[in-house]
Coordinates of C-alpha atoms in Angstrom, one line a residue:
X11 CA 0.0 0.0 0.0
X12 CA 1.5 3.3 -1.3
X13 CA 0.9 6.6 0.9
X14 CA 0.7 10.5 1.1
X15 CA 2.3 12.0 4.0
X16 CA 1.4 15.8 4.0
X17 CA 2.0 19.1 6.0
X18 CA -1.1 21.4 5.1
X19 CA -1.6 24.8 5.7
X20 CA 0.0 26.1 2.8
X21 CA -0.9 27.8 -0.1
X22 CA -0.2 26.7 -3.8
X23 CA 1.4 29.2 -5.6
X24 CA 3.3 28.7 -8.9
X25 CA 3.0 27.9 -12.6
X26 CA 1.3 24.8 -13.6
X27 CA 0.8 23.5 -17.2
X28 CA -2.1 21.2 -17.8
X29 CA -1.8 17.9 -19.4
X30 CA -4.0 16.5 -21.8
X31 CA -7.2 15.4 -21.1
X32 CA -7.9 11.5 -20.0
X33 CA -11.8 11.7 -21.1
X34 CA -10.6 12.6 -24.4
X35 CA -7.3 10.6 -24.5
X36 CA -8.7 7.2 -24.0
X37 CA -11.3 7.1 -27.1
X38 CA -8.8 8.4 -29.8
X39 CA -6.5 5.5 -28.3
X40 CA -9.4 3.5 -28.9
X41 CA -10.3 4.7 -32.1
X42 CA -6.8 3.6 -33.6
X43 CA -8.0 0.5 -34.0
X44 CA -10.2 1.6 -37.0
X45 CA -7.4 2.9 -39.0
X46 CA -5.7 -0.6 -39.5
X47 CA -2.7 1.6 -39.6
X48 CA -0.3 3.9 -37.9
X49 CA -0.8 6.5 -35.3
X50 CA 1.2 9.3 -33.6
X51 CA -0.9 11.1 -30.8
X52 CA 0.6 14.0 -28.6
X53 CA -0.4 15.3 -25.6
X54 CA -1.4 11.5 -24.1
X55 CA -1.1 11.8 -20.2
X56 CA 1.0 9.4 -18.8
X57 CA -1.5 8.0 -16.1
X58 CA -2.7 4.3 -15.3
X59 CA -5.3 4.2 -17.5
X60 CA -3.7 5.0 -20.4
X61 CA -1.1 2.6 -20.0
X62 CA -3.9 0.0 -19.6
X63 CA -5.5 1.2 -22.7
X64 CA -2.0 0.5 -24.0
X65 CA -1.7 -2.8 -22.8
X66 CA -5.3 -3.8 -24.2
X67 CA -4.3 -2.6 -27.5
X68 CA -0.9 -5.0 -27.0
X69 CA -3.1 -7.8 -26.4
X70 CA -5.6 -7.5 -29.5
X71 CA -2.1 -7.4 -31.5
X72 CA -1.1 -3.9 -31.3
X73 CA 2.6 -2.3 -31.6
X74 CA 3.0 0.9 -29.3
X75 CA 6.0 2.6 -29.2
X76 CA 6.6 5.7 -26.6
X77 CA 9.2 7.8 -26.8
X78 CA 10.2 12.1 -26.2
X79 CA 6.7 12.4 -25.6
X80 CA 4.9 10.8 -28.6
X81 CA 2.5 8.1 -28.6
X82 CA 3.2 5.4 -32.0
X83 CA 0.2 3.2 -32.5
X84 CA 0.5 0.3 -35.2
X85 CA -2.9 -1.2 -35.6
X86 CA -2.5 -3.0 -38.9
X87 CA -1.6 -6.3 -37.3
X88 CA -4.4 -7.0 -34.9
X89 CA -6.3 -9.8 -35.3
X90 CA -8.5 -10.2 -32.1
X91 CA -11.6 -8.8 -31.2
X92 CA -12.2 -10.3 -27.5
X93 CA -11.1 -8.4 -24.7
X94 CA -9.4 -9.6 -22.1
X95 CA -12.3 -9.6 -19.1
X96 CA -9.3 -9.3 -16.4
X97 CA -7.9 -5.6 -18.0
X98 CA -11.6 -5.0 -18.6
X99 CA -12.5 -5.2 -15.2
X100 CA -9.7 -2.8 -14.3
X101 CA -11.0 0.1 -16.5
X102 CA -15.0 1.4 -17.1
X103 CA -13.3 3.3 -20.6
X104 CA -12.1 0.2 -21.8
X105 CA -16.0 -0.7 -23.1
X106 CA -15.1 2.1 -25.8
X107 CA -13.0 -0.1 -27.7
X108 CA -16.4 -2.6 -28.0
X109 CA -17.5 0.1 -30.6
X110 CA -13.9 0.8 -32.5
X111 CA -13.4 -3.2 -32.8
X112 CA -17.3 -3.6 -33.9
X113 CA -16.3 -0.7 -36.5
X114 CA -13.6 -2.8 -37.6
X115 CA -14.5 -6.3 -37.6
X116 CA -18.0 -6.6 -37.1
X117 CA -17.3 -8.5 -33.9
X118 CA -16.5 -7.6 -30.6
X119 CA -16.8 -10.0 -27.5
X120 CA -16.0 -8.5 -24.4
X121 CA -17.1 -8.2 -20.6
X122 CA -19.4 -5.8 -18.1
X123 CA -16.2 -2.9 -17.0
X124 CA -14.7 -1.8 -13.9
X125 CA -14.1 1.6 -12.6
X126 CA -14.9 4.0 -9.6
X127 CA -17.1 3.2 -7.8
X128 CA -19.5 6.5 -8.0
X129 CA -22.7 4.8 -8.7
X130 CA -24.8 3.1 -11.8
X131 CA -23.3 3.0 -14.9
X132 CA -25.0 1.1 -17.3
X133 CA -24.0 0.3 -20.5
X134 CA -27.7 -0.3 -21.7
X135 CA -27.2 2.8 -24.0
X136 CA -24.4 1.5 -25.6
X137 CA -25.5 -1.9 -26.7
X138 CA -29.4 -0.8 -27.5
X139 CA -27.1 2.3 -29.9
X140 CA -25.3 -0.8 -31.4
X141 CA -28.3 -2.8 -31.8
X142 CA -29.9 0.2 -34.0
X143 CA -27.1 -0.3 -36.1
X144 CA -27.9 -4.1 -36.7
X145 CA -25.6 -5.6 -34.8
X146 CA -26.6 -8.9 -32.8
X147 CA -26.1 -8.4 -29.0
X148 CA -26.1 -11.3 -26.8
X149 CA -25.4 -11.1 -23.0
X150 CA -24.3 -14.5 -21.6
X151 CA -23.4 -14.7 -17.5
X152 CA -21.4 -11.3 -17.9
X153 CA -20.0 -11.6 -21.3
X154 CA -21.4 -9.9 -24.0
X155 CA -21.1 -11.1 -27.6
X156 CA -21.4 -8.4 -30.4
X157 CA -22.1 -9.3 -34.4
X158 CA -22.9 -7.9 -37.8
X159 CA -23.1 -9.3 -41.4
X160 CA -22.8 -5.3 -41.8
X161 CA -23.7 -2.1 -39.9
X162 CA -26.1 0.0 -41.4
X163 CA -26.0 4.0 -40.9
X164 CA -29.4 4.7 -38.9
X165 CA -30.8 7.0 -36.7
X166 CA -30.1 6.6 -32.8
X167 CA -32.1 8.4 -30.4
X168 CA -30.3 8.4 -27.0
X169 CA -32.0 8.1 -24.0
X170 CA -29.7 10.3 -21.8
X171 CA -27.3 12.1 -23.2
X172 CA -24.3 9.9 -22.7
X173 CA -20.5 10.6 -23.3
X174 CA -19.8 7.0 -23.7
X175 CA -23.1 5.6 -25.8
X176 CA -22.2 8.8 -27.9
X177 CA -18.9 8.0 -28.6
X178 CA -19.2 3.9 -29.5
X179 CA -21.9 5.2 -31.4
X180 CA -19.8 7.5 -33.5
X181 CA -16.6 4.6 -33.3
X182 CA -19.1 1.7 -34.9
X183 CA -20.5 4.1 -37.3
X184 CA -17.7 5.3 -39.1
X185 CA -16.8 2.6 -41.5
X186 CA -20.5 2.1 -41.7
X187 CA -22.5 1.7 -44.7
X188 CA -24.9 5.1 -44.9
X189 CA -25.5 8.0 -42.6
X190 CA -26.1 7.6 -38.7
X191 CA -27.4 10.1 -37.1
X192 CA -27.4 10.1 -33.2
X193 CA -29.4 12.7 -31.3
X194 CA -29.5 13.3 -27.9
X195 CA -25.8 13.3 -28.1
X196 CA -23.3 14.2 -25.2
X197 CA -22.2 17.8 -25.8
X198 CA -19.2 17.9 -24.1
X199 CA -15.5 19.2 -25.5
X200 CA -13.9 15.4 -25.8
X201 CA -16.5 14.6 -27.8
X202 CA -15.4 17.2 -30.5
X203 CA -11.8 16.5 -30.2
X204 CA -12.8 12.9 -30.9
X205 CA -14.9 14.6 -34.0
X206 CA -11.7 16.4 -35.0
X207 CA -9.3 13.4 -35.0
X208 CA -11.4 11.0 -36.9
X209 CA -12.2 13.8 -39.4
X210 CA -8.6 14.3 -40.1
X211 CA -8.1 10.6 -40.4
X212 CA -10.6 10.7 -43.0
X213 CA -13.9 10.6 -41.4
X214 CA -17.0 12.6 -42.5
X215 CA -18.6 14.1 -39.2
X216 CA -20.4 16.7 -38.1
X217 CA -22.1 18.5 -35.2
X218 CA -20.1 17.1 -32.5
X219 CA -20.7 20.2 -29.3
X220 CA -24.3 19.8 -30.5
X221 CA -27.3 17.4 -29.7
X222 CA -27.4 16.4 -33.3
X223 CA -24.4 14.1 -34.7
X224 CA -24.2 12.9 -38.4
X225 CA -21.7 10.2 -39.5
X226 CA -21.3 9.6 -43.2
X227 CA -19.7 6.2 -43.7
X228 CA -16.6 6.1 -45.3
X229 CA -14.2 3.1 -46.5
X230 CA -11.3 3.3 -45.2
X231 CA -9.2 6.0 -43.0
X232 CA -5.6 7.2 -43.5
X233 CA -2.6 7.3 -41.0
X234 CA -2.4 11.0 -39.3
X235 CA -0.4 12.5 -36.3
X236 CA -3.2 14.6 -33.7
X237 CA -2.7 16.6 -30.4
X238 CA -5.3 15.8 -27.5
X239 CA -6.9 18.9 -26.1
X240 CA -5.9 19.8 -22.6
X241 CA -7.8 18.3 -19.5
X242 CA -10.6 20.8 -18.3
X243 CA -11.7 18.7 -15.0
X244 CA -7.6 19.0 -14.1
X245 CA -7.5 22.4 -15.0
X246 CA -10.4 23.1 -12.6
X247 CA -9.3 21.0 -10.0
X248 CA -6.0 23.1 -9.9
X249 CA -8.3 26.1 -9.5
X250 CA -9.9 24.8 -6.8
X251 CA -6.9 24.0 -4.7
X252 CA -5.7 27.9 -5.2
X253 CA -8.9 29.0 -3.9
X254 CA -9.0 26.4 -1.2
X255 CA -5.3 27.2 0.2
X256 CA -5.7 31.2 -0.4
X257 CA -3.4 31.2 -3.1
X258 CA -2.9 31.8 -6.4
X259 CA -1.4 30.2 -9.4
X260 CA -1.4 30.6 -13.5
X261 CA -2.5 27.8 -15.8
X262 CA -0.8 27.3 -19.2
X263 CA -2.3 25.2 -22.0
X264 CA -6.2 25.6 -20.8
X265 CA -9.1 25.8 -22.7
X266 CA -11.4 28.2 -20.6
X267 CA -14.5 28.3 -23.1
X268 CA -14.0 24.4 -21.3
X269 CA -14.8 25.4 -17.5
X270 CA -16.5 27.5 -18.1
X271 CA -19.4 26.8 -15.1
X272 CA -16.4 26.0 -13.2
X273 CA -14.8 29.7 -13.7
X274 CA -18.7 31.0 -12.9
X275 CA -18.7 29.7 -9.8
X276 CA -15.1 30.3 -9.0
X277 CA -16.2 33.8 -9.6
X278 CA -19.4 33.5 -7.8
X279 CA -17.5 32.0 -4.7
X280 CA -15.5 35.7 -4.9
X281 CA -12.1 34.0 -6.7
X282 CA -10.6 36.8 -9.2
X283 CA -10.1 35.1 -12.8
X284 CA -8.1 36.4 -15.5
X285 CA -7.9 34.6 -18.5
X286 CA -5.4 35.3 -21.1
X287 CA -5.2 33.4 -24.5
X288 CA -4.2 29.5 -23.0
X289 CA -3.6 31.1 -19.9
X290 CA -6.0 31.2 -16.4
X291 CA -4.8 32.8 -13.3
X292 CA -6.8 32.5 -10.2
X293 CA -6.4 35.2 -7.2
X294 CA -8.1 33.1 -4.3
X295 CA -9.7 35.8 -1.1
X296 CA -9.2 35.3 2.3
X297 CA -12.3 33.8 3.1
X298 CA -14.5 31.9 0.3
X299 CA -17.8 32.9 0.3
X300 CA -20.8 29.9 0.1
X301 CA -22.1 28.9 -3.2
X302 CA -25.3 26.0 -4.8
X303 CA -24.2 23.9 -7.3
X304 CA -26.3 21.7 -9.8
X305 CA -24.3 19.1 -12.0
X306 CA -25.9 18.6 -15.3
X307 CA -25.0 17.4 -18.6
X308 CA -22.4 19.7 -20.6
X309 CA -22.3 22.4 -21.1
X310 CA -23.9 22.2 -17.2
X311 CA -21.2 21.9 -14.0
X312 CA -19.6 19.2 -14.6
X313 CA -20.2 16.0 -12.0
X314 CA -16.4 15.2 -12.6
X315 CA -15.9 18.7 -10.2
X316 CA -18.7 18.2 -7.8
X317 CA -16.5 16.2 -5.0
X318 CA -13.5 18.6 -5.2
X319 CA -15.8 21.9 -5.3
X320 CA -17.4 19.9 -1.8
X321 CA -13.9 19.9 -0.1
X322 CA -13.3 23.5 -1.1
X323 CA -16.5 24.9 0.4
X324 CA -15.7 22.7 3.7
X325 CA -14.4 26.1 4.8
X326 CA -16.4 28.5 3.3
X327 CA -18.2 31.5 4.7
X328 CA -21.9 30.2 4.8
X329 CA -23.8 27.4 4.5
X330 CA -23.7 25.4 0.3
X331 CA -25.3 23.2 -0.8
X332 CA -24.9 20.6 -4.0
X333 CA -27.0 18.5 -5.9
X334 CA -25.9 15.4 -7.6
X335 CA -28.0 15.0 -10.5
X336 CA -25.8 12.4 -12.7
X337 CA -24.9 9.4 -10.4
X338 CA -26.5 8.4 -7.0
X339 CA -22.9 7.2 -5.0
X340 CA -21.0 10.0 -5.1
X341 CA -20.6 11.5 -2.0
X342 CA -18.5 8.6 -0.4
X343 CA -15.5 11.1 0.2
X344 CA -17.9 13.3 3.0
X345 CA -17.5 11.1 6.0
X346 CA -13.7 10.9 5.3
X347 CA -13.9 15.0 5.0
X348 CA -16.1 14.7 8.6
X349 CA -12.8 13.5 9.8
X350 CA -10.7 16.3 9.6
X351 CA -13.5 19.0 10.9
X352 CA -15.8 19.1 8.0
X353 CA -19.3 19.3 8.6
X354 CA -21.5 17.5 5.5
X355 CA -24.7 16.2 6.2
X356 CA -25.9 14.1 2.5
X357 CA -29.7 13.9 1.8
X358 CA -30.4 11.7 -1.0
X359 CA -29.0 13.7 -4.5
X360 CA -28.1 16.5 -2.2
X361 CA -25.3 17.6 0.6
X362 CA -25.3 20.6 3.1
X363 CA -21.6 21.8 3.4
X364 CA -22.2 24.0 6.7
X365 CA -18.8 26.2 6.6
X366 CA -16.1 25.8 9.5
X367 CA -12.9 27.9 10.1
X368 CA -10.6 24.6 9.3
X369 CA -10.0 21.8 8.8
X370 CA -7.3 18.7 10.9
X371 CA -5.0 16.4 10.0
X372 CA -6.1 12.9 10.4
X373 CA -5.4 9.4 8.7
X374 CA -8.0 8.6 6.2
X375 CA -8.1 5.3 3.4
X376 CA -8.6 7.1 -0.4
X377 CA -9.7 3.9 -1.9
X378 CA -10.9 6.0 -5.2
X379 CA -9.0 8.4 -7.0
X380 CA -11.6 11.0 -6.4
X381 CA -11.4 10.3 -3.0
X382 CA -7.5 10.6 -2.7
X383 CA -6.9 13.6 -4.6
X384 CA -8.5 15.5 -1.9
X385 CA -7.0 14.1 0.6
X386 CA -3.9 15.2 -1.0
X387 CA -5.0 18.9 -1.0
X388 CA -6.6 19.1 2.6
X389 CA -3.7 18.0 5.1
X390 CA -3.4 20.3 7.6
X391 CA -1.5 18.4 10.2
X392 CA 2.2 16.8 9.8
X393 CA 3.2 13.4 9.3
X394 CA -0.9 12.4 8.4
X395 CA -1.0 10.0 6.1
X396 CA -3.3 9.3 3.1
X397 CA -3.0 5.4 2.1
X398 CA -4.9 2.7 0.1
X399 CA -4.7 4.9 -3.1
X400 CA -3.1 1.9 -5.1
X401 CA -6.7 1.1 -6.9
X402 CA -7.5 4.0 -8.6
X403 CA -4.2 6.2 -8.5
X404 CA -3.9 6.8 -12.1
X405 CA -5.7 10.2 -13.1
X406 CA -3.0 12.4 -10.4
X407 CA 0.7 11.2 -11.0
X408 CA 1.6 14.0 -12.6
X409 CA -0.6 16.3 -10.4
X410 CA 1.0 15.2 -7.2
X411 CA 4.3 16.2 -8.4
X412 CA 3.4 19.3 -9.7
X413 CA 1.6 20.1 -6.5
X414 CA 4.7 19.5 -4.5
X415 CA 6.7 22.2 -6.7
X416 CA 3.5 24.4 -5.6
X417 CA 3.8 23.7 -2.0
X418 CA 1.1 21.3 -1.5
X419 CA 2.8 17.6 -0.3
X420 CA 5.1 17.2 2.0
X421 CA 6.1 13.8 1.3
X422 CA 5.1 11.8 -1.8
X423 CA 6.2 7.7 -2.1
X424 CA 4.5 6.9 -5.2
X425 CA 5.3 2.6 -5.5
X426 CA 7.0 2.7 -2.4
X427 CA 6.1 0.7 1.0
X428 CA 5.9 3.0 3.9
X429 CA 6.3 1.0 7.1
X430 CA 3.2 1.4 8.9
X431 CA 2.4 0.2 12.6
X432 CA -0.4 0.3 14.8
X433 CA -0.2 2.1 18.1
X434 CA -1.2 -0.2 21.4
X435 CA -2.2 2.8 22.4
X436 CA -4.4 4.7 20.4
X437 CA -5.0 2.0 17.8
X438 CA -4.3 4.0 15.2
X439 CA -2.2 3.6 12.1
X440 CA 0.9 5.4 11.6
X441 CA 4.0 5.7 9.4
X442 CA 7.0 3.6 12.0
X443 CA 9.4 6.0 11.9
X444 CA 7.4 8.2 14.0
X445 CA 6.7 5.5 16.5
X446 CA 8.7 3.7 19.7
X447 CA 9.5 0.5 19.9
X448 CA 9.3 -0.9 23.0
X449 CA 10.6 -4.6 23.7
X450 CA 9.3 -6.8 26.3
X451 CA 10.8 -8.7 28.8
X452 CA 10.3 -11.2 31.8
X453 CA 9.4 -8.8 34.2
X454 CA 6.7 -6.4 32.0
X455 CA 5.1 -6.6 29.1
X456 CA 2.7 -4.8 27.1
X457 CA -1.4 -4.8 26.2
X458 CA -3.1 -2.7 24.0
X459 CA -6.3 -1.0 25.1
X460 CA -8.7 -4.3 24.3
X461 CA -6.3 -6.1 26.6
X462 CA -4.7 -8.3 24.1
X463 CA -1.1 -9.2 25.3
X464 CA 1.6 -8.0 22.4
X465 CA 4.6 -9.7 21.4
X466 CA 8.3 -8.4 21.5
X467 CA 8.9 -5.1 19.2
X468 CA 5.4 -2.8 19.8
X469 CA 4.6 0.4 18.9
X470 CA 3.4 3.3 20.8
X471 CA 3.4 7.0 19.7
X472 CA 5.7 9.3 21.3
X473 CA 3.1 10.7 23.9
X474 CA 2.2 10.4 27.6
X475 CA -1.1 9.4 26.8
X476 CA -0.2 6.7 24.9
X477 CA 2.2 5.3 27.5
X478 CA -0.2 5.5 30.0
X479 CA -2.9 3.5 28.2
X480 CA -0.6 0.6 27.2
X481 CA 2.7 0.1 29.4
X482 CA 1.7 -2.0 32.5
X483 CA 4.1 -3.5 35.0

């Protein structure tokens, strides 16, 4: 188990460029596959997921090659079209390749996915979109078996307006015979960048931003080189952890028309923005000022934002509150924020942030990424540590060292064991190093405070309290 030890209380201040986006990064990976060809993307992040979109792509029959920053994807060899349920379960994006290999082949076999744990995520939208198109779907004990003598351009009327049934929509489409048109569709900005690479590939797409998409099937595609767009939910997250800390910092290589609810209510919460070209600074004030929040659908607040914009407020003048409108499970993080001071009370869809002065250091598990990340930000005590990332670590490598360089973590062991030991005294967790180790002998020993007797080499912390509690003669 990997940890976060931090020392809070201090502001982030400094320069940060963005990276490029994961939401956008993961179906252009995807959508390689359709090309039969070779690829060269830019801008990839180097996070967990993409290397396990990577290593999927490896195991259809792919060759990747990564090197000064580049991203070389040779699809012209795979053969396969089943998807490994073990790397499946490890990933909820990797059901985006179902469409790209149906686009392909005509076949796709491949399992229910993994991912955060936030809620419902059906993939009922995808499959009944694929099943417009004429392709067989049949669901056996998990697995789910796609086919097509051909796909036929037709019109697909989603249900919700989902990023993920949108884009396997447009990925199975695209070699299609005819025109689909999908409506309903997802809005948001990695939809269009996904519009924009396939189009350059040789695609013929339109209206991507727009409820309304239109895919002309073409025959065959062409081997391109393509940027991906920088990562709006990281480049509001940064925001948020300038306003949070009472600092201020400057983003380079942002897209603001991207946040732009998440710059509103920066704005609203009485943050100064100034945006210049690809570039954001954020002045935070001494004292944040309550705001509501609504996620919707883009170009609505973005749900991706609603946990981090939670732990902001946790200190904010006033009482906010927040509606979760998109998924039902994702205010897991408030009892860990309760912890350190916070005071949260969830109702259904909705949570009551009431404002406190601040917040404490304490140990907390960040089992999901979500979770973690504000952890990371929220220390305010030293030597606390934040463990039990390793799950779902991959969306803030790079983040957590750039937030060092701004003043944020004290201590960062990314694969790396910190020695942990539990206290006989308190019972709590904590790194070894800051522990004693008391050895027992004939004449005393030691019991913890459920009055279990503990062997040779215990722990206690370095307090009277503690010693008290545990060390009898």
């Amino acid at each position: 188990m990997s940890s976060y030890i931090i020392e809070g209380g201090q502001k982030l201040e400094g320069l940060v460029k963005i990276s490029g986006s994961k939401n956008s990064s993961l179906p252009i990976i995807a959508a390689t596959i359709l090309n039969a060809g070779k690829t060269t993307l830019y801008n990839v992040p180097h996070i967990q997921d993409t290397q396990m979109m990577y290593k999927i792509l490896e195991t259809l029959g792919a060759k990747i090659e990564k090197k000064n920053g580049k991203i070389k994807i040779d699809t012209s060899k795979i053969e396969k079209f089943e998807i490994p349920p073990d790397l499946m379960n490890k990933m909820r994006s990797s059901v985006i390749l179902a469409g790209a290999l149906l686009g392909r082949y005509k076949k796709a076999i491949f399992s229910y996915p993994g991912g955060c744990d936030i809620g419902s995520r059906p993939i009922d939208l995808h499959l009944k979109s694929f099943e417009k198109l004429g392709i067989q779907v049949n669901q056996n004990h998990g697995n789910i078996e796609c086919n097509a003598e051909k796909i036929q351009g037709e019109k697909i009327d989603l249900d919700f307006p989902s990023v993920g049934a949108t884009e396997n929509a447009i990925l199975a489409s695209v070699l299609a015979e005819g025109t689909t048109i999908i409506t309903n569709a997802a809005r948001e900005p990695e939809i269009i960048d996904l519009q924009n690479f396939l189009n350059k590939m040789g695609a013929k797409i339109t209206g991507a931003g727009t409820d309304e998409i239109q895919i002309i099937g073409v025959k065959r595609l062409k081997d391109i080189s393509y940027n991906i767009m920088p990562d709006r939910i990281e480049a509001g997250s940064f925001l948020c952890f300038a306003a949070a800390t009472k600092g201020n910092i400057i983003l380079e290589d942002v897209n603001a028309t991207h946040i732009t609810p998440i710059i509103n209510k920066l704005e609203e919460a009485e943050c100064k923005i100034e945006i210049n070209k690809n570039k954001i600074k954020i002045i935070a004030p001494k004292k944040l000022k309550a705001i509501d929040i609504k996620t919707m659908p883009y170009p609505g607040f973005p749900t991706d934002m609603q946990s981090v914009f939670a732990s902001m407020l946790t200190t904010a003048k006033g009482t906010s509150i927040i509606v979760e409108n998109i998924f039902e499970n994702r205010y897991k993080y408030a009892q860990e924020l309760n912890k350190m001071g916070a005071k949260i009370t969830v109702e259904g869809k909705s949570a009551v942030i009431r404002g406190t002065r601040k917040l404490y250091g304490a140990d907390g598990y960040g089992r999901w990424r979500r979770l973690y990340s504000r952890w990371i930000w929220w220390g305010r005590r030293e030597y606390r540590s934040c463990c039990g990332w390793d799950r779902q670590r991959w969306n803030w490598v790079c983040g957590d060292r750039r937030r060092i360089r701004l003043g944020g973590v004290k201590h960062l062991a990314v694969n790396k064991k910190i020695p942990m030991r539990k206290c006989v005294g308190c019972g709590e967790m904590k790194p070894k190093k800051e522990l004693i180790r008391i050895l027992r002998t004939e004449e005393e020993f030691l019991v913890d405070v459920t009055g279990k007797k503990n062997g040779r080499g215990a722990y206690l912390c370095p307090c009277k309290a503690c010693f008290d509690l545990s060390v009898k003669s």
